[in-house]
Coordinates of C-alpha atoms in Angstrom, one line a residue:
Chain A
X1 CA 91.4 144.8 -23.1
X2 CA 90.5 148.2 -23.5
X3 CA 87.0 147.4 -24.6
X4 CA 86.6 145.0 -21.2
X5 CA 87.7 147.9 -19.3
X6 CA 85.1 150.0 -20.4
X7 CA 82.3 147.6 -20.1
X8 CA 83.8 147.2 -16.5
X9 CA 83.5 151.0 -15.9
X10 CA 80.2 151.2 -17.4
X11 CA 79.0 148.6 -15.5
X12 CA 80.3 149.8 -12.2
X13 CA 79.0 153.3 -12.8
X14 CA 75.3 152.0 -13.7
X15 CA 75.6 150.2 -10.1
X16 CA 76.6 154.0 -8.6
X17 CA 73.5 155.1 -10.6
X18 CA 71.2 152.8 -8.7
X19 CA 72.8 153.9 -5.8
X20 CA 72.2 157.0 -6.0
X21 CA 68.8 156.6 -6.9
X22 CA 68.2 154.4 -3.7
X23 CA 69.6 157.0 -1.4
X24 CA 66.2 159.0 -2.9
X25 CA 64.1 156.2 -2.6
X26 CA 61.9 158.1 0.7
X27 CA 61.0 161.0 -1.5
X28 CA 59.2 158.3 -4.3
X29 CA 55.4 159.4 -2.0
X30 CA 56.0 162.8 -3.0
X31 CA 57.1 162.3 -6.8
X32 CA 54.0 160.4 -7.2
X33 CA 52.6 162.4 -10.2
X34 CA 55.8 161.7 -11.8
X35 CA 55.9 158.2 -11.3
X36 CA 51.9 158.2 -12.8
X37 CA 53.5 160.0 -15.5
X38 CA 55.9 157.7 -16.2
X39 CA 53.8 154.7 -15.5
X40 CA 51.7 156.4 -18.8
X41 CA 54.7 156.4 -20.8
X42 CA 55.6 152.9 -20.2
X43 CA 52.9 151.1 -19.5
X44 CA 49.5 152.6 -21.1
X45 CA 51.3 153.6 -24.8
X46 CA 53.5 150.3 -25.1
X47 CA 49.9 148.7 -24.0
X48 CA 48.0 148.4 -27.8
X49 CA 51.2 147.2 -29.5
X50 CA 51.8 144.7 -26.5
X51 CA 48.0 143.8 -27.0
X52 CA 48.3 143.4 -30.6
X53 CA 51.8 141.3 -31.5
X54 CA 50.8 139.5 -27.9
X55 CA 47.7 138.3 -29.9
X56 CA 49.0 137.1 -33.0
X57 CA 52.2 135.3 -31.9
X58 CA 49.5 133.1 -29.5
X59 CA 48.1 132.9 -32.7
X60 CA 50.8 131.9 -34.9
X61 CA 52.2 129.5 -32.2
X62 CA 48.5 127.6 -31.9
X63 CA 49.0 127.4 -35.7
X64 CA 52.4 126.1 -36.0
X65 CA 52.0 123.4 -33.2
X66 CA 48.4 122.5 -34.5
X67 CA 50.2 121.9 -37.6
X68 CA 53.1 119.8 -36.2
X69 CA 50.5 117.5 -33.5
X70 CA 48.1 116.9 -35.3
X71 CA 50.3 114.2 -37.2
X72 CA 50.5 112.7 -33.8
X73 CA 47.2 113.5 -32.4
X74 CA 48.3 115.6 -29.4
X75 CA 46.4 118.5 -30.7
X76 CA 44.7 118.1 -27.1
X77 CA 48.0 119.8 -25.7
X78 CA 47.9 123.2 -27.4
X79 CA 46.5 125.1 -25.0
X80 CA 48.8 123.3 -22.7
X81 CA 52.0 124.3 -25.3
X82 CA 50.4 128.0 -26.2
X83 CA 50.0 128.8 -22.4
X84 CA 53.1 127.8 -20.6
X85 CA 55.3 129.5 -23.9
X86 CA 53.6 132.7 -23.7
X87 CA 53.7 133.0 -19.4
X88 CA 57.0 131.4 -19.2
X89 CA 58.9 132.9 -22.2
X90 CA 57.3 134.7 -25.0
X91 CA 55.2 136.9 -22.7
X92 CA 57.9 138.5 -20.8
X93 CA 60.8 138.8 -23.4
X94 CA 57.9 140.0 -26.0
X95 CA 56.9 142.5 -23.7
X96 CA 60.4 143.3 -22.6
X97 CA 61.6 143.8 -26.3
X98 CA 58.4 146.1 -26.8
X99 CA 59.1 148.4 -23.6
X100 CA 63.0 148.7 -24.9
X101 CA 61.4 149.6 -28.8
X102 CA 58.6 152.0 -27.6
X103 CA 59.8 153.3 -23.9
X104 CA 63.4 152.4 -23.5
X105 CA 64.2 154.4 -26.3
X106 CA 61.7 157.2 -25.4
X107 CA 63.7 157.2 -22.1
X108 CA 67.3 157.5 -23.6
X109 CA 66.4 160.1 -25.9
X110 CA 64.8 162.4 -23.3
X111 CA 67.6 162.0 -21.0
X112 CA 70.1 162.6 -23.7
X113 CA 68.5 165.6 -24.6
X114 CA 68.3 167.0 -21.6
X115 CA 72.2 166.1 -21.0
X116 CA 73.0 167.8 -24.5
X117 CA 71.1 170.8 -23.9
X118 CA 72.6 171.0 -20.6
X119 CA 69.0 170.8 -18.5
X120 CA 70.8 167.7 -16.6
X121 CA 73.9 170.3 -15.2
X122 CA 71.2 173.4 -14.3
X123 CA 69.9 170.2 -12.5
X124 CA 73.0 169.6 -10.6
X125 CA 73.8 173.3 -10.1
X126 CA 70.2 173.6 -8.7
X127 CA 71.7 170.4 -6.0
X128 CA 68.5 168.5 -7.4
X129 CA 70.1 165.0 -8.1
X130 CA 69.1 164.1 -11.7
X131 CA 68.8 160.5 -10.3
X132 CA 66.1 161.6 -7.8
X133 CA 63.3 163.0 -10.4
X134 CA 64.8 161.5 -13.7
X135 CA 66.0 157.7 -12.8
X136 CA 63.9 156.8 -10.0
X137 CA 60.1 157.6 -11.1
X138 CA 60.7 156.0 -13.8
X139 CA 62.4 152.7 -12.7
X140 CA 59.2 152.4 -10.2
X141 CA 56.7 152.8 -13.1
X142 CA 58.5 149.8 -15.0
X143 CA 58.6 147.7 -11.9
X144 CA 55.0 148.3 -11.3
X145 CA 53.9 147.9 -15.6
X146 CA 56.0 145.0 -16.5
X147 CA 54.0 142.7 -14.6
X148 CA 50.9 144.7 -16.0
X149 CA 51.9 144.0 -19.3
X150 CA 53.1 140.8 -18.9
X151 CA 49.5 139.7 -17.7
X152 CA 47.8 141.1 -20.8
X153 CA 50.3 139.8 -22.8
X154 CA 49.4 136.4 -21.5
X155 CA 45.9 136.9 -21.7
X156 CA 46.2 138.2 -25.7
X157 CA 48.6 135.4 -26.5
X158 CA 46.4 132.4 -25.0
X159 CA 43.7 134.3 -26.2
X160 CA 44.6 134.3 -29.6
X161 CA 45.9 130.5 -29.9
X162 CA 42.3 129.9 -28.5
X163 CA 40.4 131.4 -31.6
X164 CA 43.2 129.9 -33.9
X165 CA 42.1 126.8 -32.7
X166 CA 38.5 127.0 -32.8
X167 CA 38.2 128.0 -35.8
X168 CA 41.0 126.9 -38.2
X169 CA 39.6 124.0 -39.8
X170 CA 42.6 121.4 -39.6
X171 CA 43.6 122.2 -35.9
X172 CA 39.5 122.5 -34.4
X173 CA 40.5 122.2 -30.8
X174 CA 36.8 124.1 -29.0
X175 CA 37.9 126.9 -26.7
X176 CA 36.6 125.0 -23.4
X177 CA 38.7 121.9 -24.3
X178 CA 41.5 124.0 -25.0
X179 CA 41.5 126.2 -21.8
X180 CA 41.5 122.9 -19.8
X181 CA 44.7 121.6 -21.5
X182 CA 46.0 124.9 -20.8
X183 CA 44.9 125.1 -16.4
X184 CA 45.4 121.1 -16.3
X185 CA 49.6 121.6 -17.2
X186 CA 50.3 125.1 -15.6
X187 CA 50.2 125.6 -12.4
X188 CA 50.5 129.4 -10.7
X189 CA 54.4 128.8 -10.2
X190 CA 54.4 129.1 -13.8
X191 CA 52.9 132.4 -14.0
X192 CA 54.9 133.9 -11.2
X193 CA 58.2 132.8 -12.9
X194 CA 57.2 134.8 -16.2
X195 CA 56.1 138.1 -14.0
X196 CA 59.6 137.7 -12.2
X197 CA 61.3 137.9 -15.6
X198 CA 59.2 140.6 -17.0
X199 CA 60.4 142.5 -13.7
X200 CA 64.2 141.5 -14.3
X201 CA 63.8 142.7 -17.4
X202 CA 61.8 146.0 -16.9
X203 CA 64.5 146.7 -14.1
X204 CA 67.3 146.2 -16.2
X205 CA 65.7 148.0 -19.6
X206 CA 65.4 151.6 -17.5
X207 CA 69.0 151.2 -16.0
X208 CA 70.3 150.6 -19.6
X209 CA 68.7 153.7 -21.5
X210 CA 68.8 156.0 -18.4
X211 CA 72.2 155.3 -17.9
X212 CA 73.3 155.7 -21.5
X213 CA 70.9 158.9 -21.6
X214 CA 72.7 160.4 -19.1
X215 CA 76.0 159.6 -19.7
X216 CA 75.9 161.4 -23.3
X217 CA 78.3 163.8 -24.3
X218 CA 78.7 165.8 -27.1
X219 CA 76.1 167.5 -29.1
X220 CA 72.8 166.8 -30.9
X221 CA 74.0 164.4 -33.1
X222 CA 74.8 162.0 -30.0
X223 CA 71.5 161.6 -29.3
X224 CA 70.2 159.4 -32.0
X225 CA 73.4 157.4 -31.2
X226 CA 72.9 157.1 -27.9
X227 CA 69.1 155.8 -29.0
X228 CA 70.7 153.4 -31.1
X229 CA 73.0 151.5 -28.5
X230 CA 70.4 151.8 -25.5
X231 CA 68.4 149.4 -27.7
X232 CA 70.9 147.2 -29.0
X233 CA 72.7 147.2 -25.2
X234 CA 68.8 146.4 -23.8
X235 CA 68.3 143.8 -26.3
X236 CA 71.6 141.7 -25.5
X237 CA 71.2 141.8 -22.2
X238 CA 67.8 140.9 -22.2
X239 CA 67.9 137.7 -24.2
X240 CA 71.4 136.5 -22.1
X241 CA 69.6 137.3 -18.9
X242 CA 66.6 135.2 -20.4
X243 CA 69.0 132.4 -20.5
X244 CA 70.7 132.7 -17.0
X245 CA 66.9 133.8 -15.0
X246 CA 65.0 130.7 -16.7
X247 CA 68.0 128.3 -15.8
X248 CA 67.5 129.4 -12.5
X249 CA 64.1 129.0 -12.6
X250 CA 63.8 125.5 -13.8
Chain B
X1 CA 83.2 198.0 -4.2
X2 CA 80.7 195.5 -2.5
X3 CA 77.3 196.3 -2.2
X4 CA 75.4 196.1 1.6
X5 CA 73.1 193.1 2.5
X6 CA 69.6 194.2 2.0
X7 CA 66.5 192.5 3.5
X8 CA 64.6 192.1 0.4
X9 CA 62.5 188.5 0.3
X10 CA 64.9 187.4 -2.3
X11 CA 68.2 188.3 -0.6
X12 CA 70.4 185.6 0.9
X13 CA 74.1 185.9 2.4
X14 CA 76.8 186.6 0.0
X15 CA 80.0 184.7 0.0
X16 CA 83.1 184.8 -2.3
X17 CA 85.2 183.1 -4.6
X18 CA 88.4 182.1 -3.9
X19 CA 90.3 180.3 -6.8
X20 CA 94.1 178.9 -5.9
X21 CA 96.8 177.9 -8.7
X22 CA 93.6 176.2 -10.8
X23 CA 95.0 174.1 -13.2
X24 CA 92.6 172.2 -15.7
X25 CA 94.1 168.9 -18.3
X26 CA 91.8 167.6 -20.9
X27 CA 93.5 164.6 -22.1
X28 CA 96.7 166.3 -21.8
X29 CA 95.7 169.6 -23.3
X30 CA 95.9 172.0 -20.6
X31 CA 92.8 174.6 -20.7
X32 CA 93.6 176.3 -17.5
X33 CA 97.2 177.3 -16.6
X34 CA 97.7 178.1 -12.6
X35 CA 94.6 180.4 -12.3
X36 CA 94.7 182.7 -9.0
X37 CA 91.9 185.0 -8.2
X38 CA 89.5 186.5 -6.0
X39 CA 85.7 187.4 -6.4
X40 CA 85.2 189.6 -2.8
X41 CA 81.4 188.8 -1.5
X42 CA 79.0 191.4 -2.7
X43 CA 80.9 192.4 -5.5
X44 CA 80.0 192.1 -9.6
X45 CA 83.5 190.4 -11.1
X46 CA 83.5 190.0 -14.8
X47 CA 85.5 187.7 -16.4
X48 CA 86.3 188.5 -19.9
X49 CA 88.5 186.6 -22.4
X50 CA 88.1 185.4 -26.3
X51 CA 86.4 182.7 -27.2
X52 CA 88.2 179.4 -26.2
X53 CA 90.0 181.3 -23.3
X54 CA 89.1 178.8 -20.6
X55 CA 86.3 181.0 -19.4
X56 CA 83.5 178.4 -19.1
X57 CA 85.4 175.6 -18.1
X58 CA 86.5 178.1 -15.0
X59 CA 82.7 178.7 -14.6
X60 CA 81.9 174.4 -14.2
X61 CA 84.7 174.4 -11.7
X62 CA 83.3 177.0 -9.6
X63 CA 79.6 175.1 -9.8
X64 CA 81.5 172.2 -9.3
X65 CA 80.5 170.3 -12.9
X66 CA 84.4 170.1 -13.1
X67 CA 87.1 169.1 -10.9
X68 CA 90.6 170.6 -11.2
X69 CA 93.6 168.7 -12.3
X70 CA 95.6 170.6 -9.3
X71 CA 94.8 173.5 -7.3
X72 CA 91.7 174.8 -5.5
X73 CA 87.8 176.4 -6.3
X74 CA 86.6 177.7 -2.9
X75 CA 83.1 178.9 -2.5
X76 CA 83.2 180.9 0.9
X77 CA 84.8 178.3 3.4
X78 CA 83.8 175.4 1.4
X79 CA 85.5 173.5 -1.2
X80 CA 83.6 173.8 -4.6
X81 CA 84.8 170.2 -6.2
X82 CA 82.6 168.7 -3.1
X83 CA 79.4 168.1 -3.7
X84 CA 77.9 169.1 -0.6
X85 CA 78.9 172.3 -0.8
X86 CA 75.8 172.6 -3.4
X87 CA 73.5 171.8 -0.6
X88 CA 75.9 174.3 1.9
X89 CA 75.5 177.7 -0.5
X90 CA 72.8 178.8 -3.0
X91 CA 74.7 178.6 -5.6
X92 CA 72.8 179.9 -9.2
X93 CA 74.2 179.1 -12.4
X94 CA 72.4 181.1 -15.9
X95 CA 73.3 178.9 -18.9
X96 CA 74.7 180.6 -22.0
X97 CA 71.6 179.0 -23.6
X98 CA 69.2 179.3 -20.4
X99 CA 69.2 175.4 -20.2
X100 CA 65.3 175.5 -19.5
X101 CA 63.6 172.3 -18.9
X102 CA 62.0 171.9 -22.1
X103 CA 59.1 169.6 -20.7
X104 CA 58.2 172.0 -18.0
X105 CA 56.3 175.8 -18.6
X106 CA 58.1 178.7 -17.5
X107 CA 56.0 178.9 -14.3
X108 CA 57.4 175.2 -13.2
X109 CA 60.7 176.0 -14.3
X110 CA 60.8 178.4 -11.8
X111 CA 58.9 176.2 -9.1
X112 CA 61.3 173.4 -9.5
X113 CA 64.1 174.4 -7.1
X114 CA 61.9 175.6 -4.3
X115 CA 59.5 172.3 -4.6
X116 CA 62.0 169.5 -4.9
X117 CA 63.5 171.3 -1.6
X118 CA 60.8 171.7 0.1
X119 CA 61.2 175.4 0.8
X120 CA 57.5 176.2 1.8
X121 CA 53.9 175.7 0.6
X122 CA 52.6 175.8 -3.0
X123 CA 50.9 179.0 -2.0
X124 CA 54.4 180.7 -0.3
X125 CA 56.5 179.3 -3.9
X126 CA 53.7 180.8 -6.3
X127 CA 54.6 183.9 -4.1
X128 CA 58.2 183.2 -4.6
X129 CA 57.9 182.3 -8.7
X130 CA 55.6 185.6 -9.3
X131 CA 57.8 187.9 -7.5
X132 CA 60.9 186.5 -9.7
X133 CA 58.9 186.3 -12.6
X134 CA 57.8 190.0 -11.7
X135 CA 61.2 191.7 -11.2
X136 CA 61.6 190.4 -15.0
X137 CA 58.3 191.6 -16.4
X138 CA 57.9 187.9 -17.0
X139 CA 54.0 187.3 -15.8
X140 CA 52.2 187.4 -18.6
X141 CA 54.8 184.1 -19.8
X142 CA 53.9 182.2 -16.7
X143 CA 52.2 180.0 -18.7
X144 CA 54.3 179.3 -21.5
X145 CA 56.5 176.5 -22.6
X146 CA 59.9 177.3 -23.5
X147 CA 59.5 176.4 -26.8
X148 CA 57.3 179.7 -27.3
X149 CA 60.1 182.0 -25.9
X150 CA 62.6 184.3 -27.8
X151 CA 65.6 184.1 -26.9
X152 CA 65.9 187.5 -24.8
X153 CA 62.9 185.8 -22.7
X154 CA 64.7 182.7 -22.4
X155 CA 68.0 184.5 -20.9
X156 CA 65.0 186.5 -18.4
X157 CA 63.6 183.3 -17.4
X158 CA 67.2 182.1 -17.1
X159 CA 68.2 184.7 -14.4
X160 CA 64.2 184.5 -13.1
X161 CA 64.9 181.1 -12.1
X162 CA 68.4 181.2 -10.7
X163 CA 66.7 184.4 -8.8
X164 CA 64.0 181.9 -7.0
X165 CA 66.7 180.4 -5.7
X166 CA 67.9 183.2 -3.4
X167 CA 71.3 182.8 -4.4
X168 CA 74.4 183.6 -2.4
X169 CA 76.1 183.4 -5.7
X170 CA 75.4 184.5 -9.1
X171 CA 77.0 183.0 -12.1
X172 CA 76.4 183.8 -15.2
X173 CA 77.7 182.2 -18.5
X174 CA 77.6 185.2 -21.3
X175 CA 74.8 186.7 -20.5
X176 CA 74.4 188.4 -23.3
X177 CA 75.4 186.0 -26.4
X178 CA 72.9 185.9 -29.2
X179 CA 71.4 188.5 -27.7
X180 CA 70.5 192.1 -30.1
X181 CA 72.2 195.1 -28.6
X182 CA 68.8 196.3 -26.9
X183 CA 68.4 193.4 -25.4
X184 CA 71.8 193.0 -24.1
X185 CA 71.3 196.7 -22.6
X186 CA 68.3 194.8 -20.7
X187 CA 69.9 191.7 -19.5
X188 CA 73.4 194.3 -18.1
X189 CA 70.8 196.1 -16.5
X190 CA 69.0 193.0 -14.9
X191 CA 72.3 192.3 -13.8
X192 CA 72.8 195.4 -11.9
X193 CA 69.3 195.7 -10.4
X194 CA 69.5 192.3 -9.4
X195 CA 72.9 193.1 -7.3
X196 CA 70.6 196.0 -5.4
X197 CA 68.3 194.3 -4.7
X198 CA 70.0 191.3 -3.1
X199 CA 73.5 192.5 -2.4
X200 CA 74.4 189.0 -4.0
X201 CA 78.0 188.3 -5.6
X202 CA 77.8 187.6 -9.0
X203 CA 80.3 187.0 -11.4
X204 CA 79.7 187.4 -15.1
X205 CA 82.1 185.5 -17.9
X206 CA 81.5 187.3 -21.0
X207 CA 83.4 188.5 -24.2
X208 CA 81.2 191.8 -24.0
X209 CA 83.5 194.5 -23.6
X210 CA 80.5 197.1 -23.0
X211 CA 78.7 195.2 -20.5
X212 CA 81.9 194.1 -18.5
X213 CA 83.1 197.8 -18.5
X214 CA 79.8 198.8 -17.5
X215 CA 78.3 196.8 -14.7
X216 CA 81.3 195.4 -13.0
X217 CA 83.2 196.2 -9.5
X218 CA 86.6 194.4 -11.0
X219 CA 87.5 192.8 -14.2
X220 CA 89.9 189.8 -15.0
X221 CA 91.3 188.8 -18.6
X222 CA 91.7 185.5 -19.7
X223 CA 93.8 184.5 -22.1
X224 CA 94.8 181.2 -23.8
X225 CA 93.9 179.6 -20.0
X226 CA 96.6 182.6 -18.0
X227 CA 94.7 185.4 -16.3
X228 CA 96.3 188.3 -17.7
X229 CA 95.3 191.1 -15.4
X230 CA 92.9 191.6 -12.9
X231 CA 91.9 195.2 -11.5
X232 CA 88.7 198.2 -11.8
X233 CA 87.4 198.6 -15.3
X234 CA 88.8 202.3 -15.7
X235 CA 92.3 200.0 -15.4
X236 CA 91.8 198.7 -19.2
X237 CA 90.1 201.7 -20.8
X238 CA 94.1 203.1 -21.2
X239 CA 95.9 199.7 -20.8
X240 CA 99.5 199.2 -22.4
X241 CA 99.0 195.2 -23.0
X242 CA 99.0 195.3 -26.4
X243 CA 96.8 192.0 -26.2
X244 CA 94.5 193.3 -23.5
X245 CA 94.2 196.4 -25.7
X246 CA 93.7 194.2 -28.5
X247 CA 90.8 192.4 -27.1
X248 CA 89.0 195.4 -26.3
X249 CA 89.3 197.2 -29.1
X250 CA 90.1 195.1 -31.9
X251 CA 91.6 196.4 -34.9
X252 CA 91.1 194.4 -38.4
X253 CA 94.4 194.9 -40.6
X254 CA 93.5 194.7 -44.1
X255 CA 97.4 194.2 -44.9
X256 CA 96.8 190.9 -42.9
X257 CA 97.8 188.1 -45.2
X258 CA 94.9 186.0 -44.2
X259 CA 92.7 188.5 -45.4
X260 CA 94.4 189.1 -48.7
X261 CA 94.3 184.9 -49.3
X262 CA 90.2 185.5 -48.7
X263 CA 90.5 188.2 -51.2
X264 CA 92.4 185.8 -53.8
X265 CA 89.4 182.9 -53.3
X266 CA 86.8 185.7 -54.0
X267 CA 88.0 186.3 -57.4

């Protein structure tokens, strides 16, 4: 009970977080070198790692189903399989997971810090609303990267299934036929659904770490733990909301 | 004692501190006990008291990072547990530890406050910044990160910033912690220039005899979360509470059995 009571409070004062960060939203013009800051953080250094993984799970997931269909000769529908996974799910939720390990993390230790050290109350004495400069540029940046991400995710991922196939003797699928399996089955509905998630996602990811950033208390040591639960927090609700946002989607 | 409003750039209008029967519960510990005082505008008011007194948990209710249990914080006419009132006086709080932003150089440390408030053009707040930064012989760290500061500079840049601010209010969280005796010297004297030059009200929570005795208009004791006396610092140089005198001029009693069990686990 006591456990549901706190998720309830937590919950609610994330929600007053948002607020607050709303009320601000007017002054987002003027914290524009901020919010290009941020949208470096997120976006451009989660970028090679994205680009990487993004490009060998395409890979691995032409392999696998090339293995599996080709004992009943739809290895025609790879590119169809490799694109509609990757935009619909593994894009998104790859990319998600990615921005919790590399920025969401990055996020909740900064804001912790600055909570520890006290930076977040010379804030407040100062009557600059840590939600203004701290919460807002960056849930902007994510809103505007995830889909940025998301696309090159895509593009790695189908990518990669696309030399996979050429080129791995038992599959040998040639890139053209493969691209038309992929455009013939997926339509731009398809692509839209995945950039929605990646936005969920992205918007939920920053609320997590820099609420949990900056509701630390206690001293250095809370920090790391603080790191720690952002991650695991952003993880769970990342792969439940994956559930609920693609049922809704179907 | 107060000091008259002067028109330097930096000056603002003082107000005072009125704090009413303040009583302060951490899960049921109570850390302030029905604390009643004054702070008169204009004036320097030193709060002194042992470590674990109360005396910077009275300072977070008077900035408003704390609300009391019962009783009342007023800042001037306003009520300090309201938020607002942040926005309603220039209120400037130095950190025991300076609580710079780590990410930002001294120079936009300072610029912070008057940019995110829009209080004039880049050209009118590098006036602003320089002019703080010069009253603390702080120019030639402009340009440096916090990181690269001792900790003397840190406390300057501290007050330097709080100063861009053109508080109505001066708070300041021991001063002079950490700090080496010359230093210290520095920062009291900071203090007093400061009130010259901008007739502000500042009150200074320290455990510092010297500089308490030295740069303030009044002086309040707390102890164990009680104010124990308030009044003019010649009032404690002879005072007859034996705890009071204790505090400010401690004596170590080597008959003290605690020290004789130390002695034991030396041998």
């Amino acid at each position: 009970m006591k456990q549901l009571t706190a998720l309830c409070e937590n919950f609610g004062s994330a929600i007053c977080m948002l607020a607050r960060s709303a009320r601000h939203i007017n002054t987002l013009p003027r914290q524009f070198p901020r919010f290009i800051e941020q949208c470096y953080l997120i976006g451009y250094t989660t970028l090679p790692i994205v680009t990487i993984l993004s490009f060998f799970i395409g890979s691995v997931l032409a392999l696998q189903s090339g293995y599996s269909m080709q004992n009943f000769g739809a290895k025609q529908f790879i590119g169809t399989l490799v694109g509609l996974s990757m935009c619909r799910e593994l894009g998104p939720v790859m990319v998600a997971i990615l921005v919790t390990g590399r920025a969401g993390s990055a996020i909740t230790a900064e804001l912790a810090s600055m909570n520890v050290y006290q930076e977040i109350d010379a804030l407040m004495t100062m009557n600059i609303p840590p939600e203004r400069i701290l919460v807002l540029p960056r849930l902007a940046a994510v809103l505007v990267m995830m889909p940025v991400l998301a696309i090159i995710a895509n593009l790695c991922g189908w990518y990669g299934g696309a030399i996979v196939c050429q080129y791995t003797a038992f599959i040998s699928v040639d890139t053209q036929s493969y691209f038309a399996a992929l455009k013939r089955y997926m339509e731009f509905n398809d692509i839209l659904d995945g950039l929605l998630k990646a936005e969920i996602f992205g918007f939920v990811i920053v609320t997590i770490c820099c609420y949990i950033g900056l509701s630390v208390k206690g001293g250095p040591r809370e920090i790391g733990a603080s790191v720690t639960r952002a991650i695991v927090v952003s993880l769970i609700f990342i792969l439940v909301l994956d559930y609920f946002v693609t049922k809704a989607l179907l | 004692m107060s000091a008259a409003n002067t028109t330097t750039p930096l000056a603002g209008k003082t107000v005072g501190i009125s704090i009413s029967h303040l009583t302060k519960q951490f899960n049921n510990v109570t850390v302030l006990h029905d604390v009643s005082f004054d702070v008169h505008p204009g004036e320097i008011f030193c709060l002194m008291g042992p470590s674990g007194s109360g005396k910077t948990v009275l300072l977070k209710h008077i900035v408003g990072l704390e609300t009391p249990t019962s009783g009342s914080v007023r800042i001037g006419e306003y009520d300090a547990a309201d938020p607002e009132t942040r926005a309603k006086v220039h209120l400037a709080f130095v950190f025991q530890a300076g609580a710079l932003f780590n990410s930002l150089s001294v120079y936009d440390n300072l610029a912070l406050y008057p940019r995110e408030h829009r209080l004039g053009s880049e050209v009118s707040i590098r006036e602003r910044v320089m002019y703080a930064l010069q009253i603390l012989s702080l120019e030639k760290a402009a340009g440096k990160m916090p990181s690269e500061l001792s900790g003397g500079m840190k406390k300057r840049v501290a007050i330097a910033r709080a100063l861009v601010m053109e508080p109505q209010l001066f708070l300041y969280d021991e001063p002079t912690a950490e700090l080496d005796p010359v230093m210290g010297a520095t920062i009291s004297e900071i203090i007093g220039t400061l009130r010259e030059h901008t007739a502000v009200t500042s009150l200074v929570v320290t455990h510092d005899r010297s500089l308490a005795l030295s740069i303030a208009d009044r002086v309040a004791i707390i102890m164990d979360g009680r104010i124990r006396a308030v009044g003019v610092p010649d009032d404690f140089k002879h005072t007859t509470d034996p705890a009071i005198a204790n505090f400010l001029n401690p004596v170590v009693d080597i008959k003290n059995p605690r020290f004789k069990q130390l002695e034991n686990a030396n041998e």
